mmCIF file of C-alpha atoms in Angstrom:
data_model
loop_
_atom_site.group_PDB
_atom_site.id
_atom_site.type_symbol
_atom_site.label_atom_id
_atom_site.label_comp_id
_atom_site.label_asym_id
_atom_site.label_seq_id
_atom_site.Cartn_x
_atom_site.Cartn_y
_atom_site.Cartn_z
ATOM 1 C CA MET A 27 7.112 16.005 5.977
ATOM 2 C CA PRO A 28 5.935 18.474 3.306
ATOM 3 C CA SER A 29 8.190 21.332 2.306
ATOM 4 C CA HIS A 30 8.330 24.211 4.780
ATOM 5 C CA PRO A 31 10.234 27.514 4.362
ATOM 6 C CA ALA A 32 12.262 27.023 7.553
ATOM 7 C CA SER A 33 13.325 23.467 6.707
ATOM 8 C CA ASP A 34 14.022 24.438 3.085
ATOM 9 C CA PHE A 35 16.254 27.292 4.248
ATOM 10 C CA TRP A 36 18.167 24.937 6.544
ATOM 11 C CA GLN A 37 18.566 22.264 3.855
ATOM 12 C CA HIS A 38 19.589 24.517 0.989
ATOM 13 C CA VAL A 39 21.317 27.459 2.726
ATOM 14 C CA THR A 40 22.338 26.709 6.315
ATOM 15 C CA LEU A 41 23.531 23.150 5.673
ATOM 16 C CA PRO A 42 25.791 23.981 2.677
ATOM 17 C CA ARG A 43 27.311 26.853 4.660
ATOM 18 C CA TRP A 44 27.997 24.508 7.577
ATOM 19 C CA LEU A 45 29.547 21.913 5.262
ATOM 20 C CA ALA A 46 31.805 24.564 3.726
ATOM 21 C CA ALA A 47 32.769 26.076 7.086
ATOM 22 C CA HIS A 48 33.814 22.663 8.410
ATOM 23 C CA SER A 49 35.493 21.539 5.166
ATOM 24 C CA ALA A 50 33.280 18.449 5.133
ATOM 25 C CA SER A 51 34.323 15.808 2.635
ATOM 26 C CA ALA A 52 30.916 14.158 2.326
ATOM 27 C CA TYR A 53 27.298 14.525 3.368
ATOM 28 C CA PHE A 54 25.171 11.371 3.660
ATOM 29 C CA SER A 55 21.374 11.570 3.823
ATOM 30 C CA THR A 56 19.478 8.456 4.875
ATOM 31 C CA ALA A 57 16.263 9.432 3.100
ATOM 32 C CA HIS A 58 15.821 11.287 -0.224
ATOM 33 C CA CYS A 59 16.888 14.810 0.840
ATOM 34 C CA VAL A 60 20.082 16.586 -0.228
ATOM 35 C CA PRO A 61 21.059 20.272 -0.360
ATOM 36 C CA ALA A 62 20.967 21.893 -3.777
ATOM 37 C CA LEU A 63 24.406 23.410 -3.066
ATOM 38 C CA SER A 64 27.208 21.089 -2.039
ATOM 39 C CA GLY A 65 29.271 23.305 0.240
ATOM 40 C CA GLY A 66 32.257 21.515 -1.257
ATOM 41 C CA ALA A 67 31.125 18.105 0.029
ATOM 42 C CA ARG A 68 30.213 15.026 -1.950
ATOM 43 C CA ARG A 69 26.497 14.275 -1.610
ATOM 44 C CA ILE A 70 25.331 10.696 -1.049
ATOM 45 C CA VAL A 71 21.665 9.854 -0.458
ATOM 46 C CA THR A 72 19.470 6.794 0.046
ATOM 47 C CA ILE A 73 16.194 6.514 -1.868
ATOM 48 C CA HIS A 74 14.107 3.752 -0.300
ATOM 49 C CA ASP A 75 11.305 3.598 -2.865
ATOM 50 C CA LEU A 76 9.540 5.654 -5.518
ATOM 51 C CA GLY A 77 5.999 5.218 -4.239
ATOM 52 C CA PRO A 78 4.632 8.568 -5.506
ATOM 53 C CA TYR A 79 5.485 7.542 -9.076
ATOM 54 C CA ARG A 80 4.159 3.998 -8.740
ATOM 55 C CA PHE A 81 1.081 4.895 -6.667
ATOM 56 C CA PRO A 82 0.138 8.512 -7.399
ATOM 57 C CA GLY A 83 -2.611 9.840 -5.174
ATOM 58 C CA MET A 84 -1.927 7.515 -2.268
ATOM 59 C CA ASN A 85 -0.540 10.473 -0.281
ATOM 60 C CA PRO A 86 -1.902 14.029 -0.082
ATOM 61 C CA TRP A 87 -0.858 15.837 -3.264
ATOM 62 C CA LYS A 88 1.402 18.272 -1.413
ATOM 63 C CA PHE A 89 3.356 15.410 0.127
ATOM 64 C CA ASP A 90 3.699 13.640 -3.233
ATOM 65 C CA LEU A 91 4.942 16.898 -4.774
ATOM 66 C CA PHE A 92 7.456 17.308 -1.936
ATOM 67 C CA LEU A 93 8.756 13.765 -2.437
ATOM 68 C CA LYS A 94 8.952 13.996 -6.222
ATOM 69 C CA THR A 95 10.772 17.339 -6.016
ATOM 70 C CA ASN A 96 13.338 15.830 -3.675
ATOM 71 C CA PHE A 97 13.716 12.692 -5.786
ATOM 72 C CA ARG A 98 14.424 14.817 -8.861
ATOM 73 C CA LEU A 99 16.923 16.960 -6.967
ATOM 74 C CA CYS A 100 18.714 13.830 -5.748
ATOM 75 C CA ALA A 101 18.800 12.491 -9.295
ATOM 76 C CA THR A 102 20.329 15.748 -10.531
ATOM 77 C CA VAL A 103 22.932 16.661 -7.911
ATOM 78 C CA ALA A 104 23.786 13.589 -5.794
ATOM 79 C CA ASP A 105 27.205 12.091 -6.411
ATOM 80 C CA ALA A 106 25.874 8.672 -5.403
ATOM 81 C CA ILE A 107 22.407 7.258 -4.766
ATOM 82 C CA VAL A 108 22.025 4.251 -2.489
ATOM 83 C CA ALA A 109 19.212 1.752 -3.120
ATOM 84 C CA ASP A 110 17.930 -0.822 -0.628
ATOM 85 C CA SER A 111 17.414 -3.483 -3.302
ATOM 86 C CA GLN A 112 18.207 -4.265 -6.915
ATOM 87 C CA ALA A 113 14.549 -3.704 -7.770
ATOM 88 C CA MET A 114 14.800 -0.132 -6.458
ATOM 89 C CA ALA A 115 18.123 0.424 -8.220
ATOM 90 C CA ASP A 116 16.391 -0.508 -11.478
ATOM 91 C CA GLU A 117 13.538 1.929 -10.778
ATOM 92 C CA ILE A 118 15.900 4.774 -9.883
ATOM 93 C CA GLU A 119 17.553 4.263 -13.262
ATOM 94 C CA SER A 120 14.368 3.850 -15.303
ATOM 95 C CA ILE A 121 12.092 6.407 -13.597
ATOM 96 C CA LEU A 122 14.561 9.095 -12.503
ATOM 97 C CA GLY A 123 17.035 8.577 -15.336
ATOM 98 C CA VAL A 124 20.051 8.228 -13.049
ATOM 99 C CA PRO A 125 23.044 6.541 -14.741
ATOM 100 C CA ARG A 126 23.777 3.091 -13.352
ATOM 101 C CA SER A 127 27.296 4.227 -12.439
ATOM 102 C CA ARG A 128 25.857 6.561 -9.770
ATOM 103 C CA ILE A 129 23.521 3.963 -8.221
ATOM 104 C CA HIS A 130 24.844 1.711 -5.471
ATOM 105 C CA LEU A 131 23.254 -1.193 -3.615
ATOM 106 C CA ALA A 132 23.202 -1.532 0.193
ATOM 107 C CA LEU A 133 20.740 -4.154 1.410
ATOM 108 C CA LEU A 134 19.096 -3.550 4.765
ATOM 109 C CA GLY A 135 19.330 -5.759 7.856
ATOM 110 C CA VAL A 136 17.124 -7.291 10.515
ATOM 111 C CA HIS A 137 17.683 -6.401 14.169
ATOM 112 C CA PRO A 138 18.915 -9.301 16.343
ATOM 113 C CA ARG A 139 16.028 -8.705 18.762
ATOM 114 C CA PHE A 140 13.842 -10.591 16.269
ATOM 115 C CA ARG A 141 14.379 -14.235 17.197
ATOM 116 C CA ARG A 142 12.658 -17.318 18.542
ATOM 117 C CA LEU A 143 11.600 -16.643 22.126
ATOM 118 C CA ASN A 144 11.702 -19.172 24.913
ATOM 119 C CA PRO A 145 8.472 -19.587 26.954
ATOM 120 C CA ASP A 146 9.655 -17.356 29.805
ATOM 121 C CA GLU A 147 10.596 -14.509 27.451
ATOM 122 C CA LEU A 148 7.255 -14.748 25.674
ATOM 123 C CA SER A 149 5.323 -14.803 28.952
ATOM 124 C CA ARG A 150 7.072 -11.650 30.180
ATOM 125 C CA ILE A 151 6.078 -9.743 27.045
ATOM 126 C CA LEU A 152 2.490 -11.004 27.076
ATOM 127 C CA ALA A 153 1.991 -10.082 30.737
ATOM 128 C CA SER A 154 1.613 -6.409 29.779
ATOM 129 C CA ARG A 155 -0.118 -6.925 26.430
ATOM 130 C CA PRO A 156 -3.554 -8.504 26.920
ATOM 131 C CA GLU A 157 -4.601 -7.695 23.342
ATOM 132 C CA ILE A 158 -1.903 -10.120 22.147
ATOM 133 C CA ALA A 159 -2.141 -12.633 25.002
ATOM 134 C CA ASP A 160 -5.826 -13.206 24.190
ATOM 135 C CA LEU A 161 -5.073 -14.303 20.620
ATOM 136 C CA PRO A 162 -5.241 -18.041 19.902
ATOM 137 C CA LYS A 163 -1.810 -19.401 19.010
ATOM 138 C CA GLY A 164 -1.244 -20.273 15.364
ATOM 139 C CA PHE A 165 -3.120 -17.376 13.741
ATOM 140 C CA ILE A 166 -2.372 -15.965 10.289
ATOM 141 C CA LEU A 167 -0.494 -12.673 10.677
ATOM 142 C CA SER A 168 0.121 -9.690 8.429
ATOM 143 C CA VAL A 169 2.005 -6.572 9.519
ATOM 144 C CA GLY A 170 2.205 -3.154 7.901
ATOM 145 C CA GLU A 171 0.656 0.272 7.651
ATOM 146 C CA PHE A 172 -2.906 0.263 6.358
ATOM 147 C CA ASN A 173 -2.326 1.861 2.969
ATOM 148 C CA PRO A 174 -3.523 0.665 -0.457
ATOM 149 C CA ARG A 175 -0.228 -0.798 -1.607
ATOM 150 C CA LYS A 176 -0.214 -3.246 1.322
ATOM 151 C CA ASN A 177 -3.085 -4.971 -0.508
ATOM 152 C CA TYR A 178 -5.200 -5.859 2.530
ATOM 153 C CA HIS A 179 -8.442 -5.687 0.557
ATOM 154 C CA ARG A 180 -7.352 -8.648 -1.591
ATOM 155 C CA LEU A 181 -5.992 -10.523 1.422
ATOM 156 C CA VAL A 182 -9.320 -10.187 3.249
ATOM 157 C CA ALA A 183 -11.247 -11.394 0.198
ATOM 158 C CA ALA A 184 -8.876 -14.339 -0.326
ATOM 159 C CA TYR A 185 -9.108 -15.330 3.329
ATOM 160 C CA ALA A 186 -12.913 -15.145 3.208
ATOM 161 C CA GLY A 187 -13.014 -18.021 0.743
ATOM 162 C CA LEU A 188 -11.185 -20.396 3.080
ATOM 163 C CA LYS A 189 -13.123 -22.793 5.269
ATOM 164 C CA THR A 190 -11.030 -22.235 8.373
ATOM 165 C CA THR A 191 -11.463 -21.062 11.926
ATOM 166 C CA VAL A 192 -7.829 -19.906 12.101
ATOM 167 C CA PRO A 193 -8.109 -16.132 12.622
ATOM 168 C CA LEU A 194 -6.427 -13.496 10.478
ATOM 169 C CA VAL A 195 -4.616 -10.803 12.481
ATOM 170 C CA LEU A 196 -3.754 -7.489 10.803
ATOM 171 C CA ALA A 197 -1.366 -5.300 12.784
ATOM 172 C CA GLY A 198 0.006 -1.861 12.008
ATOM 173 C CA PRO A 199 -0.551 1.888 12.198
ATOM 174 C CA THR A 200 -4.066 2.850 11.191
ATOM 175 C CA GLY A 201 -4.216 4.310 7.694
ATOM 176 C CA GLN A 202 -6.628 5.063 4.900
ATOM 177 C CA ALA A 203 -7.036 1.401 3.908
ATOM 178 C CA ARG A 204 -8.172 0.071 7.290
ATOM 179 C CA ALA A 205 -11.767 1.232 6.919
ATOM 180 C CA SER A 206 -12.073 -0.402 3.499
ATOM 181 C CA ALA A 207 -10.613 -3.663 4.845
ATOM 182 C CA GLU A 208 -13.089 -3.651 7.732
ATOM 183 C CA GLN A 209 -15.996 -2.867 5.405
ATOM 184 C CA ARG A 210 -15.014 -5.685 3.086
ATOM 185 C CA ALA A 211 -14.762 -8.105 6.002
ATOM 186 C CA ASP A 212 -18.259 -7.070 7.124
ATOM 187 C CA ALA A 213 -19.649 -7.484 3.612
ATOM 188 C CA LEU A 214 -18.112 -10.959 3.325
ATOM 189 C CA GLY A 215 -19.425 -11.997 6.730
ATOM 190 C CA ILE A 216 -16.025 -12.782 8.249
ATOM 191 C CA ARG A 217 -15.595 -9.880 10.665
ATOM 192 C CA GLU A 218 -15.601 -12.200 13.685
ATOM 193 C CA ARG A 219 -12.618 -14.118 12.262
ATOM 194 C CA LEU A 220 -10.470 -10.984 11.857
ATOM 195 C CA ARG A 221 -8.516 -9.110 14.506
ATOM 196 C CA PHE A 222 -7.307 -5.577 13.837
ATOM 197 C CA LEU A 223 -4.438 -4.408 16.012
ATOM 198 C CA GLY A 224 -2.938 -0.932 15.883
ATOM 199 C CA TYR A 225 0.671 0.145 16.165
ATOM 200 C CA LEU A 226 2.864 -2.193 18.221
ATOM 201 C CA ASP A 227 6.344 -1.625 19.611
ATOM 202 C CA ASP A 228 9.179 -4.041 18.853
ATOM 203 C CA ASP A 229 8.374 -6.326 21.789
ATOM 204 C CA GLY A 230 4.757 -6.513 20.691
ATOM 205 C CA LEU A 231 5.800 -7.400 17.146
ATOM 206 C CA LEU A 232 8.269 -9.951 18.464
ATOM 207 C CA ALA A 233 5.519 -11.668 20.437
ATOM 208 C CA LEU A 234 3.149 -11.641 17.456
ATOM 209 C CA TYR A 235 5.716 -13.228 15.145
ATOM 210 C CA ASN A 236 6.433 -15.936 17.719
ATOM 211 C CA LEU A 237 2.762 -16.738 18.273
ATOM 212 C CA ALA A 238 1.709 -16.704 14.618
ATOM 213 C CA GLY A 239 1.258 -19.881 12.626
ATOM 214 C CA CYS A 240 2.414 -18.027 9.525
ATOM 215 C CA PHE A 241 3.174 -14.533 8.297
ATOM 216 C CA ILE A 242 1.667 -13.319 5.022
ATOM 217 C CA PHE A 243 2.900 -10.223 3.180
ATOM 218 C CA PRO A 244 0.581 -9.467 0.229
ATOM 219 C CA THR A 245 2.111 -6.087 -0.660
ATOM 220 C CA VAL A 246 2.091 -4.975 -4.286
ATOM 221 C CA TYR A 247 5.134 -2.715 -3.890
ATOM 222 C CA GLU A 248 8.094 -2.426 -1.500
ATOM 223 C CA GLY A 249 11.532 -0.887 -1.495
ATOM 224 C CA PHE A 250 12.870 -3.712 0.652
ATOM 225 C CA GLY A 251 10.470 -5.640 2.924
ATOM 226 C CA LEU A 252 11.810 -5.804 6.489
ATOM 227 C CA PRO A 253 8.762 -7.626 7.952
ATOM 228 C CA VAL A 254 9.613 -10.659 5.816
ATOM 229 C CA LEU A 255 13.017 -10.950 7.497
ATOM 230 C CA GLU A 256 11.638 -10.204 10.961
ATOM 231 C CA ALA A 257 9.170 -13.073 10.650
ATOM 232 C CA MET A 258 11.803 -15.436 9.263
ATOM 233 C CA ALA A 259 14.201 -14.583 12.095
ATOM 234 C CA CYS A 260 11.485 -15.636 14.546
ATOM 235 C CA GLY A 261 11.036 -18.985 12.818
ATOM 236 C CA THR A 262 7.621 -18.078 11.417
ATOM 237 C CA PRO A 263 6.708 -19.532 7.988
ATOM 238 C CA VAL A 264 6.447 -16.740 5.413
ATOM 239 C CA LEU A 265 4.020 -16.393 2.508
ATOM 240 C CA CYS A 266 4.796 -13.325 0.409
ATOM 241 C CA ALA A 267 4.163 -11.496 -2.825
ATOM 242 C CA ARG A 268 6.318 -12.137 -5.851
ATOM 243 C CA THR A 269 6.853 -8.462 -6.622
ATOM 244 C CA SER A 270 9.412 -5.629 -6.545
ATOM 245 C CA SER A 271 12.132 -6.296 -3.939
ATOM 246 C CA ILE A 272 10.482 -9.167 -2.073
ATOM 247 C CA PRO A 273 12.079 -12.088 -3.989
ATOM 248 C CA GLU A 274 15.527 -10.621 -3.220
ATOM 249 C CA VAL A 275 14.727 -10.623 0.483
ATOM 250 C CA ALA A 276 12.882 -13.934 0.758
ATOM 251 C CA GLY A 277 15.121 -15.991 -1.511
ATOM 252 C CA GLU A 278 13.922 -19.595 -1.751
ATOM 253 C CA VAL A 279 12.640 -19.650 1.827
ATOM 254 C CA ALA A 280 9.071 -18.411 1.338
ATOM 255 C CA LEU A 281 5.920 -19.465 -0.453
ATOM 256 C CA MET A 282 5.376 -16.766 -3.075
ATOM 257 C CA PHE A 283 2.239 -15.722 -4.926
ATOM 258 C CA ASP A 284 0.907 -13.153 -7.382
ATOM 259 C CA PRO A 285 -0.389 -10.299 -5.169
ATOM 260 C CA THR A 286 -2.829 -9.103 -7.840
ATOM 261 C CA SER A 287 -4.738 -12.411 -7.737
ATOM 262 C CA GLU A 288 -7.100 -13.186 -4.869
ATOM 263 C CA GLN A 289 -7.104 -16.797 -6.044
ATOM 264 C CA ALA A 290 -3.296 -16.998 -5.804
ATOM 265 C CA ILE A 291 -3.316 -15.494 -2.302
ATOM 266 C CA ALA A 292 -6.014 -17.959 -1.222
ATOM 267 C CA GLU A 293 -4.044 -20.883 -2.652
ATOM 268 C CA ALA A 294 -0.944 -19.859 -0.677
ATOM 269 C CA LEU A 295 -2.995 -19.717 2.520
ATOM 270 C CA ARG A 296 -4.600 -23.055 1.711
ATOM 271 C CA ARG A 297 -1.196 -24.677 1.260
ATOM 272 C CA PHE A 298 -0.056 -23.349 4.625
ATOM 273 C CA LEU A 299 -3.173 -24.676 6.332
ATOM 274 C CA PHE A 300 -3.151 -28.123 4.733
ATOM 275 C CA GLU A 301 0.538 -28.854 4.059
ATOM 276 C CA PRO A 302 2.177 -28.934 7.501
ATOM 277 C CA GLU A 303 5.448 -30.256 6.091
ATOM 278 C CA LEU A 304 5.740 -27.099 3.960
ATOM 279 C CA ALA A 305 5.177 -24.867 6.983
ATOM 280 C CA ASP A 306 7.750 -26.858 8.965
ATOM 281 C CA ARG A 307 10.355 -26.477 6.211
ATOM 282 C CA LEU A 308 9.832 -22.716 5.913
ATOM 283 C CA ALA A 309 9.996 -22.304 9.692
ATOM 284 C CA ARG A 310 13.232 -24.285 9.850
ATOM 285 C CA LEU A 311 15.012 -22.435 7.031
ATOM 286 C CA GLY A 312 13.773 -18.913 7.793
ATOM 287 C CA PRO A 313 16.282 -17.950 10.510
ATOM 288 C CA THR A 314 19.202 -18.925 8.262
ATOM 289 C CA GLN A 315 17.890 -16.724 5.451
ATOM 290 C CA ALA A 316 17.329 -13.793 7.821
ATOM 291 C CA ALA A 317 20.866 -14.149 9.190
ATOM 292 C CA ASN A 318 22.200 -13.150 5.751
ATOM 293 C CA PHE A 319 20.904 -9.610 6.329
ATOM 294 C CA THR A 320 22.567 -7.660 9.150
ATOM 295 C CA TRP A 321 22.869 -3.965 9.920
ATOM 296 C CA GLN A 322 26.627 -4.471 10.268
ATOM 297 C CA LYS A 323 26.745 -5.468 6.594
ATOM 298 C CA THR A 324 24.551 -2.497 5.694
ATOM 299 C CA ALA A 325 26.839 -0.092 7.560
ATOM 300 C CA ALA A 326 29.997 -1.561 6.039
ATOM 301 C CA ARG A 327 28.579 -1.382 2.518
ATOM 302 C CA THR A 328 27.376 2.196 3.050
ATOM 303 C CA ALA A 329 30.836 3.194 4.286
ATOM 304 C CA GLU A 330 32.347 1.667 1.132
ATOM 305 C CA ILE A 331 30.002 3.714 -1.040
ATOM 306 C CA ILE A 332 30.838 6.961 0.771
ATOM 307 C CA GLU A 333 34.579 6.274 0.577
ATOM 308 C CA SER A 334 34.308 5.547 -3.147
ATOM 309 C CA CYS A 335 32.982 9.075 -3.679
ATOM 310 C CA LEU A 336 35.906 10.820 -1.988
#
């Protein structure tokens, strides 16, 4: 949230006093905020991405200013900065000027709830979610907030060129890019082939992944890319952008494409639709790739980083 006098006072005055009063050895922040004064504690912070630098203007200017101010403070005073991916570690070094010796890598994990469901489990979830139950099985799925960097406008245009009746389902919190995606679908005459779903809880997402024929992630920028692993864990073939952190997450178990090219996105979709052996291979290998990323590993690595600062 944007800077506020009360929260600033807590972060930069109350928190350091508390750390000093309790002789804290370390303070770990999970998201880009650290106190300017240490209170005698080592300060460790995670920076998930540097979106305001890569996509200026995507957020309200006050929010971008708040984020950039906190990023710069982290770069100046943090004893260690944790990155979710090597791609983000590189950006923290190049954009914020943080020495490599202060940047540490802790990959994220996928929750074990994301898995292949048996028919009874799937039926129980769908019983209370008619908006999902009504979808034809085997649709093309994309999940994420509707903001410009998710690249839905190119996905919609690429999909429009395909001669297919397989619907495209876009699910995620409504954002500034949804209206433009809907308008583009209307202009291209494919509105009836698209389904727009809003925010879904974990069970809703789990059902979607299990019902989808494939999952496509056309993002142009990510700090990690959890939806890729969630889909893989459910045995859903993944098509994803070859950009930022995504190759680290997907490994060799996804069909990758250039997210800036509508033609490349369309070709990836075409291969999924007309090369069933490719889809079968990706579905088979996905759960094994996802199993490499666990929150237990993330926690253990984070603990190592904190201990190394003491």
